[in-house]
Coordinates of C-alpha atoms and ligand atoms in Angstrom, one line a residue:
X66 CA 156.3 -112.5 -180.5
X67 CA 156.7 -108.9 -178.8
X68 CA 159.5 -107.6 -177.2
X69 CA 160.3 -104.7 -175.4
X70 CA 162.7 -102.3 -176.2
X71 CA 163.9 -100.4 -173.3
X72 CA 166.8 -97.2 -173.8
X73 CA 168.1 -96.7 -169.7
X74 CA 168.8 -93.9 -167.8
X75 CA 166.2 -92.0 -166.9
X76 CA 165.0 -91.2 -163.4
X77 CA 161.3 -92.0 -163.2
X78 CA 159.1 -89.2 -162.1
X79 CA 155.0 -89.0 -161.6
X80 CA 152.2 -90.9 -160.6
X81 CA 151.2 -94.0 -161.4
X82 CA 147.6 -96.0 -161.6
X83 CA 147.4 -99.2 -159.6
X84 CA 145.1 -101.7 -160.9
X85 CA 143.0 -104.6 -159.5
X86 CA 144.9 -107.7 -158.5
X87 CA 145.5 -110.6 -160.1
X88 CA 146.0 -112.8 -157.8
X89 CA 142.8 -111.6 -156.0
X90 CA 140.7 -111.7 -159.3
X91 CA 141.3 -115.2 -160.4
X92 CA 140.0 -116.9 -157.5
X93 CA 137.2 -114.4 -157.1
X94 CA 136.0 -115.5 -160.4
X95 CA 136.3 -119.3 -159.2
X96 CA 134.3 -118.5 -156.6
X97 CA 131.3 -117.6 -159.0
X98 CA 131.1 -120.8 -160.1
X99 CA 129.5 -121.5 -156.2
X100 CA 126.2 -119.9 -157.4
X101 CA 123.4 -119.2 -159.9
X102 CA 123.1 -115.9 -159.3
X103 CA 124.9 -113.7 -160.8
X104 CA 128.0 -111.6 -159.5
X105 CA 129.6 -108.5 -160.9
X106 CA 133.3 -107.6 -160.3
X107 CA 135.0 -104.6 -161.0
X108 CA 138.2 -102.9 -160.9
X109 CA 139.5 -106.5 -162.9
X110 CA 142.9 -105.7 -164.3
X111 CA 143.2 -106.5 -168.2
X112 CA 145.4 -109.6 -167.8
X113 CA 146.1 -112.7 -170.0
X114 CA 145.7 -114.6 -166.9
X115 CA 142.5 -113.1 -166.5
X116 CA 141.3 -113.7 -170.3
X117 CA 142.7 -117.6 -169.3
X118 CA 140.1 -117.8 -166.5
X119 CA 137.1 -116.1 -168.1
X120 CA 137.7 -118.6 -171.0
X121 CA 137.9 -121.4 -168.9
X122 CA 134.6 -120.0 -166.9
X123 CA 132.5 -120.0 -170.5
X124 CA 134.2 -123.6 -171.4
X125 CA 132.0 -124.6 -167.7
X126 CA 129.0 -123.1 -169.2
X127 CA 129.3 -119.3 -167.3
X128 CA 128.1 -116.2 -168.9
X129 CA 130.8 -113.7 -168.7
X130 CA 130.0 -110.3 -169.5
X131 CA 131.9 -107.5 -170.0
X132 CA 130.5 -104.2 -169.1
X133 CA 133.0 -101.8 -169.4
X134 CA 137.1 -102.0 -169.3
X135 CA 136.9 -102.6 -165.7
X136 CA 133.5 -104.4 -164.7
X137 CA 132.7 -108.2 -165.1
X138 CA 128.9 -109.7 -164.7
X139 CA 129.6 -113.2 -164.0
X140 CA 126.9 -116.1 -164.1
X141 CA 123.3 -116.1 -163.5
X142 CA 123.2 -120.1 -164.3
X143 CA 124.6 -123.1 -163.1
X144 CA 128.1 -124.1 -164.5
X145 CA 127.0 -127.5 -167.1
X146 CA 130.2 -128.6 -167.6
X147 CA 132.9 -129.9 -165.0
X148 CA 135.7 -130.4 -166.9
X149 CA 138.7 -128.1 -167.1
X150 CA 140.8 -128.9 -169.7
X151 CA 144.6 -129.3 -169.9
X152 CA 144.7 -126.8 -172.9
X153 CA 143.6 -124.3 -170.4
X154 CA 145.0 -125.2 -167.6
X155 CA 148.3 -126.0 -169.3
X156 CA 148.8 -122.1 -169.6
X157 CA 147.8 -120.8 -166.4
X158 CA 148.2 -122.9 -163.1
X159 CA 145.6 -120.7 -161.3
X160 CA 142.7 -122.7 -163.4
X161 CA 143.5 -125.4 -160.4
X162 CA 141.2 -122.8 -158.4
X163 CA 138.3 -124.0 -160.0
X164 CA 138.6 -127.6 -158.6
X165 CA 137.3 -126.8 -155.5
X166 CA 134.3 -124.7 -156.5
X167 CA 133.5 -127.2 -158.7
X168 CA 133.0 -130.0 -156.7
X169 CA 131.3 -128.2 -154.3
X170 CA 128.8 -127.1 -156.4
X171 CA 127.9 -130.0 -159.3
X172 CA 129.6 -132.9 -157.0
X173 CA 132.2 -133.7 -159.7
X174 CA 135.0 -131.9 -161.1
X175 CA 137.8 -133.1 -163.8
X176 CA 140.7 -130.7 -163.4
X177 CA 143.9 -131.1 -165.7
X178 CA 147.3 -131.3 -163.7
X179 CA 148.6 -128.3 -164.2
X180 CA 152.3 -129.8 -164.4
X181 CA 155.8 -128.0 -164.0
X182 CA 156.5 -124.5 -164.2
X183 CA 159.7 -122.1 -165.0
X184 CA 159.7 -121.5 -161.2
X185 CA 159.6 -125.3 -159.7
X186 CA 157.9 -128.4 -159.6
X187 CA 154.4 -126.6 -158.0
X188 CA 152.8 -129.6 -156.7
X189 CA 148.8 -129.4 -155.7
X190 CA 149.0 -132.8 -153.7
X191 CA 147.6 -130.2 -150.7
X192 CA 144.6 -128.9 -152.7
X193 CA 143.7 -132.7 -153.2
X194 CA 144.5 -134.0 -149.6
X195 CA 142.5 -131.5 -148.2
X196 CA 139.6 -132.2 -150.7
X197 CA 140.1 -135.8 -149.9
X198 CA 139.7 -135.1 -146.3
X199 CA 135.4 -133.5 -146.6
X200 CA 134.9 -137.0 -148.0
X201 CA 136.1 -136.8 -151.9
X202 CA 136.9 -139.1 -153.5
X203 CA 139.8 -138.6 -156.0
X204 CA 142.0 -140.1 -158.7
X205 CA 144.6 -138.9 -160.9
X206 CA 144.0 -140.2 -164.3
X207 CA 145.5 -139.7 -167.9
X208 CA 146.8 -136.4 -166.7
X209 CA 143.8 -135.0 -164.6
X210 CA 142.5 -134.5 -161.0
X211 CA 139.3 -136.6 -161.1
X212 CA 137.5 -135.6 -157.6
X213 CA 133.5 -136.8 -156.5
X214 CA 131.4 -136.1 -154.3
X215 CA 127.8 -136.5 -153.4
X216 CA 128.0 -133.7 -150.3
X217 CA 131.7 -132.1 -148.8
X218 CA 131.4 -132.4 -145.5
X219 CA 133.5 -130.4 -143.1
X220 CA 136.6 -131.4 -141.3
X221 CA 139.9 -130.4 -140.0
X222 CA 142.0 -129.5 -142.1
X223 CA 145.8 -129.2 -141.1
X224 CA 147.7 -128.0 -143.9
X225 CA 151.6 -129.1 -144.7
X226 CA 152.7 -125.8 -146.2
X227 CA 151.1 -122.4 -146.4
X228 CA 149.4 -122.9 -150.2
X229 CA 148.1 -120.0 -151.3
X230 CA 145.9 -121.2 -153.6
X231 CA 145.4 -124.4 -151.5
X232 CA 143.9 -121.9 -148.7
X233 CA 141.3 -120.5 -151.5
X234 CA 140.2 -123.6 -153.1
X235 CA 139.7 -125.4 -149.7
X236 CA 137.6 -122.4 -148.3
X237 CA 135.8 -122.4 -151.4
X238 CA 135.0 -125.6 -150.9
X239 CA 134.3 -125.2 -147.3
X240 CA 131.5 -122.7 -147.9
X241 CA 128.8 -125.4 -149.4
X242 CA 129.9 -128.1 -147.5
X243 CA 128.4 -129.8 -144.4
X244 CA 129.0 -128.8 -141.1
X245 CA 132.0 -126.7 -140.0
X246 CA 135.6 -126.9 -141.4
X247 CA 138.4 -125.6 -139.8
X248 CA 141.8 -124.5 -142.0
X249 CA 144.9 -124.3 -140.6
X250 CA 148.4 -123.2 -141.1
X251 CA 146.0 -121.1 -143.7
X252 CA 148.0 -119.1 -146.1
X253 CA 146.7 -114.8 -145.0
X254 CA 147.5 -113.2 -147.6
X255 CA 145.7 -110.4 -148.4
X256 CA 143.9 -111.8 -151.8
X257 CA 142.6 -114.5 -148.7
X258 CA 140.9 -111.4 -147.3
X259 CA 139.5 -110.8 -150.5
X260 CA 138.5 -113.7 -151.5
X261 CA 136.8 -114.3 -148.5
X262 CA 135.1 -110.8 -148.7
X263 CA 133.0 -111.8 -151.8
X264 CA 132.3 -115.3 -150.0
X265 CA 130.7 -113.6 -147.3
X266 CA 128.8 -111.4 -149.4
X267 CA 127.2 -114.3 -151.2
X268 CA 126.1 -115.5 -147.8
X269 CA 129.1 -117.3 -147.2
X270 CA 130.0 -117.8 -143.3
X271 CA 133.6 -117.3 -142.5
X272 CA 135.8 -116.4 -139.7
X273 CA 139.7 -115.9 -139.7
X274 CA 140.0 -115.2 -143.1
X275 CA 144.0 -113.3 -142.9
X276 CA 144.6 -115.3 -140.1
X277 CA 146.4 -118.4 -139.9
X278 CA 143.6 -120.4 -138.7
X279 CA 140.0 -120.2 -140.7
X280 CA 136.8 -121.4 -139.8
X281 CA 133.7 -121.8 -142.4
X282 CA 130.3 -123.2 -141.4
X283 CA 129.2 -124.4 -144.5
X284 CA 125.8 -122.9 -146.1
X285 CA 123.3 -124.7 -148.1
X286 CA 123.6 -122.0 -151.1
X287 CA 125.4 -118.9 -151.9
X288 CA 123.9 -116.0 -153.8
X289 CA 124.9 -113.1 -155.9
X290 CA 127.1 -110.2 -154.8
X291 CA 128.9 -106.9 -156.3
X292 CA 132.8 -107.4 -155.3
X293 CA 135.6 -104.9 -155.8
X294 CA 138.6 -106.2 -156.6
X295 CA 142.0 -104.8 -154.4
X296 CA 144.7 -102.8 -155.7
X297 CA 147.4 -105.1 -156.7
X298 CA 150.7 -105.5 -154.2
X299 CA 153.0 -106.7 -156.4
X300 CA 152.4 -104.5 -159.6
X301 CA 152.9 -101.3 -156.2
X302 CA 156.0 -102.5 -155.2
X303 CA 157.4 -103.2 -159.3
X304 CA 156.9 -99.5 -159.6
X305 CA 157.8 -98.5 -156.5
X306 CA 161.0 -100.2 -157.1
X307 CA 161.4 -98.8 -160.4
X308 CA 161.2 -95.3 -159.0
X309 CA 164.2 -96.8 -156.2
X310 CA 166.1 -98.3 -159.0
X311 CA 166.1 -95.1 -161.3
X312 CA 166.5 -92.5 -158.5
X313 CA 163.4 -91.2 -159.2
X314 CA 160.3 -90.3 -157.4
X315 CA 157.0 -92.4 -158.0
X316 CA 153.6 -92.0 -156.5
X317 CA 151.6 -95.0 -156.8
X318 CA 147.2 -94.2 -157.0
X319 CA 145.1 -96.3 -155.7
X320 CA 147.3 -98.6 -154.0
X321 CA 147.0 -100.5 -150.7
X322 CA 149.5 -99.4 -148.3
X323 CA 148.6 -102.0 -145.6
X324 CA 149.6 -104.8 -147.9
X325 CA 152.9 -103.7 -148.4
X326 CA 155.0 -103.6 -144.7
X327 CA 157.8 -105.8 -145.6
X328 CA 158.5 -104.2 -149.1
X329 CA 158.1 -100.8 -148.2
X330 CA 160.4 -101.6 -145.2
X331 CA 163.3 -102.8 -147.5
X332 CA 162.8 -99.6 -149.6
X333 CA 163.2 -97.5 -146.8
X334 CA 166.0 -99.8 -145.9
X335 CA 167.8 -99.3 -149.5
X336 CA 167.4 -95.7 -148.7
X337 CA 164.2 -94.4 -150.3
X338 CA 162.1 -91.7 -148.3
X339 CA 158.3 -93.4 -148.2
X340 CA 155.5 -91.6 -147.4
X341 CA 151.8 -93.2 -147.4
X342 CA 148.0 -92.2 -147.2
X343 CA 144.8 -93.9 -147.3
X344 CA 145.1 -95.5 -150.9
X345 CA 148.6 -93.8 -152.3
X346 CA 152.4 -94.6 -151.6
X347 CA 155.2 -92.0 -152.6
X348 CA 158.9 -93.0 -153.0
X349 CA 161.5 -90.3 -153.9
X350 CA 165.5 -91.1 -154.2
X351 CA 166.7 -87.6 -155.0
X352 CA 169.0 -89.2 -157.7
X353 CA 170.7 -91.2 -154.5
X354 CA 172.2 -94.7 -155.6
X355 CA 170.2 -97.7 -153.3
X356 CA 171.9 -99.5 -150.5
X357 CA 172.1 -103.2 -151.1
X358 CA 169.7 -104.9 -149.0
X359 CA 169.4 -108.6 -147.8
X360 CA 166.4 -110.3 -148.0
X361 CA 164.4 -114.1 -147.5
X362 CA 161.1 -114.7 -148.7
X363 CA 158.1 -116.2 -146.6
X364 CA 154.7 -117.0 -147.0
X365 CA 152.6 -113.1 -146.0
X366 CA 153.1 -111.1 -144.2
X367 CA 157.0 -111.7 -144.8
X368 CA 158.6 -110.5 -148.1
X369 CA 157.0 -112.0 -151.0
X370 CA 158.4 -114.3 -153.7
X371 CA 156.7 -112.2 -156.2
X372 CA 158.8 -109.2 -155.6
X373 CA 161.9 -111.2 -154.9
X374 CA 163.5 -110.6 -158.5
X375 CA 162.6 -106.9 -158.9
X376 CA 165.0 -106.8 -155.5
X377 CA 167.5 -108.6 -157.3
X378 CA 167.8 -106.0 -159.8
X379 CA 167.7 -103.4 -157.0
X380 CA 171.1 -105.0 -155.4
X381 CA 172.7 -105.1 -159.2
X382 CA 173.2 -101.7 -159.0
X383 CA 173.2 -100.8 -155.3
X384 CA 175.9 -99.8 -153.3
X385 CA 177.4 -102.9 -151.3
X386 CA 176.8 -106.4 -151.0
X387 CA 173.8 -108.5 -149.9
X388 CA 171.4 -111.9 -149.9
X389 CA 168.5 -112.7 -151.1
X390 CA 167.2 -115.9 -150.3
X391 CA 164.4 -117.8 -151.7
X392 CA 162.2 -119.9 -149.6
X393 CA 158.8 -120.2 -151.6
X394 CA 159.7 -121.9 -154.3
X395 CA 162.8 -123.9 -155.1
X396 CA 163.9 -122.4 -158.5
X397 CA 163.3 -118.8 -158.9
X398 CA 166.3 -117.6 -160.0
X399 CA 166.3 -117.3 -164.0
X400 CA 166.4 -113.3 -163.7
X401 CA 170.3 -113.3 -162.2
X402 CA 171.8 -115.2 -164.8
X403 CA 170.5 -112.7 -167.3
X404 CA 171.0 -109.9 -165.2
X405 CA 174.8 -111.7 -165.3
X406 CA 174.6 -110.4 -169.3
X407 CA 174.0 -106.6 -168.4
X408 CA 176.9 -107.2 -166.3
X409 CA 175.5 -107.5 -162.7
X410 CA 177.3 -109.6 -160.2
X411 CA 176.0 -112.7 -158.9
X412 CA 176.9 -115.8 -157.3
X413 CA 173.9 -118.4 -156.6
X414 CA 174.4 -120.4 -153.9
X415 CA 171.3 -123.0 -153.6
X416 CA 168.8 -120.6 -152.9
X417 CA 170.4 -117.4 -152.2
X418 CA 171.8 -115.4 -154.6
X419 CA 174.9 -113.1 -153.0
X420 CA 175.7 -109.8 -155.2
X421 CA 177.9 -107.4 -155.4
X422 CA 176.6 -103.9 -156.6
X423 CA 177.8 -102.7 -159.9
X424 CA 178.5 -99.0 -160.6
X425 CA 176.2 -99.6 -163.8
X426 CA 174.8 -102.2 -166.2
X427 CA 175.0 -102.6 -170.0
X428 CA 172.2 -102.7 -172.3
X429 CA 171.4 -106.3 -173.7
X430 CA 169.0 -108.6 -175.2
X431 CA 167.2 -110.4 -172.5
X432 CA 164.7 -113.5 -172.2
X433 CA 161.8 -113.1 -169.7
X434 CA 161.4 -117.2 -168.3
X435 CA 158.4 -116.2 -165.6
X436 CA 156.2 -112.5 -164.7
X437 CA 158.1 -111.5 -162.7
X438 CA 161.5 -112.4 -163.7
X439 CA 160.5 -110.1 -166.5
X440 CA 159.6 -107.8 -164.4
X441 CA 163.1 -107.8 -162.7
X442 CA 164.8 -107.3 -166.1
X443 CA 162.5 -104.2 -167.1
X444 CA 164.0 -102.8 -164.0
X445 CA 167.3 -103.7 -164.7
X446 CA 166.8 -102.1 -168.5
X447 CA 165.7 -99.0 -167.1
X448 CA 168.7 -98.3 -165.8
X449 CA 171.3 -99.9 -167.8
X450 CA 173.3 -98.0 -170.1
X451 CA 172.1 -98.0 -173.6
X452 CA 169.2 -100.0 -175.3
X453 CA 167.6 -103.2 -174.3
X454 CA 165.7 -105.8 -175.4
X455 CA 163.2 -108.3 -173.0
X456 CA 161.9 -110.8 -175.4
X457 CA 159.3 -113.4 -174.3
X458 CA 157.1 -110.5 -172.9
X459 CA 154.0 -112.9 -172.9
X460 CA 154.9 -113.8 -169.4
X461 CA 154.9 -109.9 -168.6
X462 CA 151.4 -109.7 -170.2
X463 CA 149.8 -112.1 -168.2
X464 CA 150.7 -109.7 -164.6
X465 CA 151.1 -106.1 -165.6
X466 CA 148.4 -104.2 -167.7
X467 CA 149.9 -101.8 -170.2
X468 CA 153.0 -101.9 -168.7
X469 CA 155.0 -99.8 -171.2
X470 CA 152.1 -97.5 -171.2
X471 CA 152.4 -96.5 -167.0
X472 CA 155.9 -97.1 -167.2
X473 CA 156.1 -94.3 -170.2
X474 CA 154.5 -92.4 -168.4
X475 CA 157.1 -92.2 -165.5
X476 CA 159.3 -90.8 -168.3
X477 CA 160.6 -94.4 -169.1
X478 CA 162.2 -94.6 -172.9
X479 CA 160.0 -98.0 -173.6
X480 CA 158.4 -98.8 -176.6
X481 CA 156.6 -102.5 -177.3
X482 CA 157.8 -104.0 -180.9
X483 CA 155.8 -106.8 -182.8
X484 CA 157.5 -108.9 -185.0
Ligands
EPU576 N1 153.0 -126.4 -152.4 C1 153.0 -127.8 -152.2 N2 151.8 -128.5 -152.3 C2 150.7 -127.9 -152.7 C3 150.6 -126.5 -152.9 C4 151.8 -125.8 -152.8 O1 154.0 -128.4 -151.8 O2 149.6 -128.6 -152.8 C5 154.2 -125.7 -152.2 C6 154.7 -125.0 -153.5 O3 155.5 -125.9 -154.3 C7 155.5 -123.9 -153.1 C8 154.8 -123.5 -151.8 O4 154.0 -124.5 -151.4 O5 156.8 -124.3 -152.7 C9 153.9 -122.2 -151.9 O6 153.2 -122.3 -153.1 P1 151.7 -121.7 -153.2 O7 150.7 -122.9 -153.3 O8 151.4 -120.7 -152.1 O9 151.7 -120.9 -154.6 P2 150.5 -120.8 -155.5 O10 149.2 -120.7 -154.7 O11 150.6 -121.7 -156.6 C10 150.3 -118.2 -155.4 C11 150.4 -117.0 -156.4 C12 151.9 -116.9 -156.9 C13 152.8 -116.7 -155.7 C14 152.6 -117.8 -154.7 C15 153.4 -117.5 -153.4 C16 148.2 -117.0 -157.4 C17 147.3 -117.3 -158.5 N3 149.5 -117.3 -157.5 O12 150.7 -119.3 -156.1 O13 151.9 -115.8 -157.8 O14 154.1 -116.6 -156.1 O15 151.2 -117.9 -154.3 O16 153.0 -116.3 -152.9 O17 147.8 -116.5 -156.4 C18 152.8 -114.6 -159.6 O18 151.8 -113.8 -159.5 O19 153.7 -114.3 -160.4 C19 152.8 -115.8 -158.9 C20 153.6 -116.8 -159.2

């Protein structure tokens, strides 16, 4: 298994190359499974996650080509098979997205539970009431979603919690069905926008999507489109925080500024100077030490979970004390107790964790448990004294493309080892 090995200390300087999304490009390439024709996507991010979903995409019978690094030609044929498998699925959660589009499309769609995961129980009872509710019918058995049905038809559709990946396979499914559906307490995200960018493109009819409440009159058939997938949010603010974390100054290419409010506004809150243009966000420290910051997580446009641990490591070694509470999911806190072993200090309280910053942190072998826990403890490498380790890195692969490469290029001592 690879590890990392990470020597701390340096401030991180330059610029750094955003890619595509990953949360945007996995349901974008659910949705192709809603036509014949075929759709090309590009600016896809070289992701496990992403190899996960193009496998499961050919295991339904889907062409996949790859054009170059960056560019995807999806489909041109109707999906043969309906079954996603739990060896799949078992891997990556995100294959759930392909329960919607399936049933919409071939009327039947066997989708392995996806099951627990380092970060909480996860449940998808949501994805299925809402299916249940445009007239499927579905059953769990031996370990899969089992869902029919001859036509969706549209409906109301008043979700419990803001899903994000709920919202996506529900207006997936809403595009083919009967008649108009209406989502709401929708999750608006930006991926959403995305998301529903292609759909429209492929003839979908949507209105809403980013807002909390979406409607889709549902078309007869969808057709082929060219999509762009956006920058991603979460690998912006990862850097951006390393630069804040090191004292450095990072400019991030190709990003999407507009994404980013609440993150960039607890930068500027731990005291880093932010500028932004168009497609581009700079961050410079001046070799200052961060302020502490406190912090809850909430569903878009609040502060994301997904940058929640990369903060975490950002109060280890600021100056003062602070919160950081965690309201998405109900066990995301694996990155402080090894944070604990580079000597930060932390004390969980259900689901906040209060710190104290520490003048520095001590190099240490680490275990990444989720992405972006390992994402967290890259940061806290960076600037701990002496020479880490992150082991587990898989779960960093399957977020970040070529992580060590960017980050080596910010002046970062990082070098991947294979066993
Ligand atoms: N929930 C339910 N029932 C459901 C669905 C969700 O109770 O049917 C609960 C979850 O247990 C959780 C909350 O709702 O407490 C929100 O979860 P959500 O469904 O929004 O998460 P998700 O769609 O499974 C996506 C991202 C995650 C990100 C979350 C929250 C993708 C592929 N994944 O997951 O990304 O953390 O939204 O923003 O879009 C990551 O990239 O590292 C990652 C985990």
């Amino acid at each position: 298994m690879d590890r990392l090995e990470i020597t701390g200390g340096v401030r991180l300087e330059g610029d750094v190359a955003i890619s595509g999304a990953k949360n945007a490009t996995l349901p974008v390439l659910a949705a192709t499974l809603l036509t014949d024709a075929p759709v090309s996507v590009s600016n896809v991010p070289h992701l496990n996650d992403v190899t996960t979903m193009i496998a499961l995409l050919r295991r339904l019978g889907i062409d996949v080509a790859m054009h170059d690094a960056m560019r995807l030609e999806v489909g041109g044929g109707e999906a043969r098979e309906h079954v996603a498998p739990y060896e799949l699925v078992k891997t990556m959660r995100a294959s759930i997205l392909v329960l919607g589009p399936l049933l919409a499309r071939l009327g039947r769609a066997d989708v392995s539970l996806p099951g627990g995961c380092a970060i909480g129980a996860r449940p998808v009872n949501i994805h299925v009431a809402g299916l249940k509710a445009m007239g499927a019918e579905v059953d769990i058995e031996g370990g899969y979603i089992r869902a029919r049905a001859e036509r969706l038809r549209g409906a109301r559709l008043v979700l419990d919690t803001v899903t994000v990946t709920g919202t996506e396979n529900l207006l997936m499914a809403a595009t083919l069905a009967r008649g108009e559906s209406v989502i709401e307490n929708a999750a608006r995200e930006p991926e959403i926008m995305d998301l529903a960018a292609l759909l429209t493109a492929m003839g979908a009819r949507i209105e809403g999507a980013g807002t909390d409440t979406i409607h889709v009159q549902g078309v007869d058939t969808l057709g082929g489109a060219s999509h762009r997938i956006m920058a991603d949010r979460i690998e912006t603010g990862t850097y951006l925080a390393a630069g804040a974390i090191t004292g450095g100054r990072v400019r991030a290419l190709g990003a999407r500024p507009d994404t980013l409010d609440a993150v960039l506004a607890k930068l500027v809150e731990a005291g880093a100077d932010v500028s932004v243009g168009d497609d581009w966000i700079e961050l410079s420290m001046d070799g200052r030490r961060p302020r502490a910051v406190d912090l809850v997580t909430a569903p878009y446009p609040g502060f994301p979970t997904d940058m929640q641990a990369q903060f975490c490591a950002l109060n280890a070694v600021a100056d003062g004390a602070a919160t950081i509470t965690e309201t998405v999911f109900e066990n995301r806190f694996q990155h402080v107790l090894e944070m604990q072993r580079m000597g930060a200090d932390f004390r969980l309280q259900g689901r906040t964790a209060v710190s104290r910053g520490v003048a520095g942190l001590k190099g240490a072998p680490v275990m990444a448990t989720d992405l972006r826990a390992s994402a967290s403890l890259v940061l806290a490498a960076l600037v701990a004294d002496g020479v880490s380790q992150v082991e587990r890195i898989y779960h960093i692969d399957r977020g970040y493309e070529r992580i060590e490469e960017k980050l080596g290029r910010l002046g970062a001592r990082i070098q991947r080892l294979h066993d």
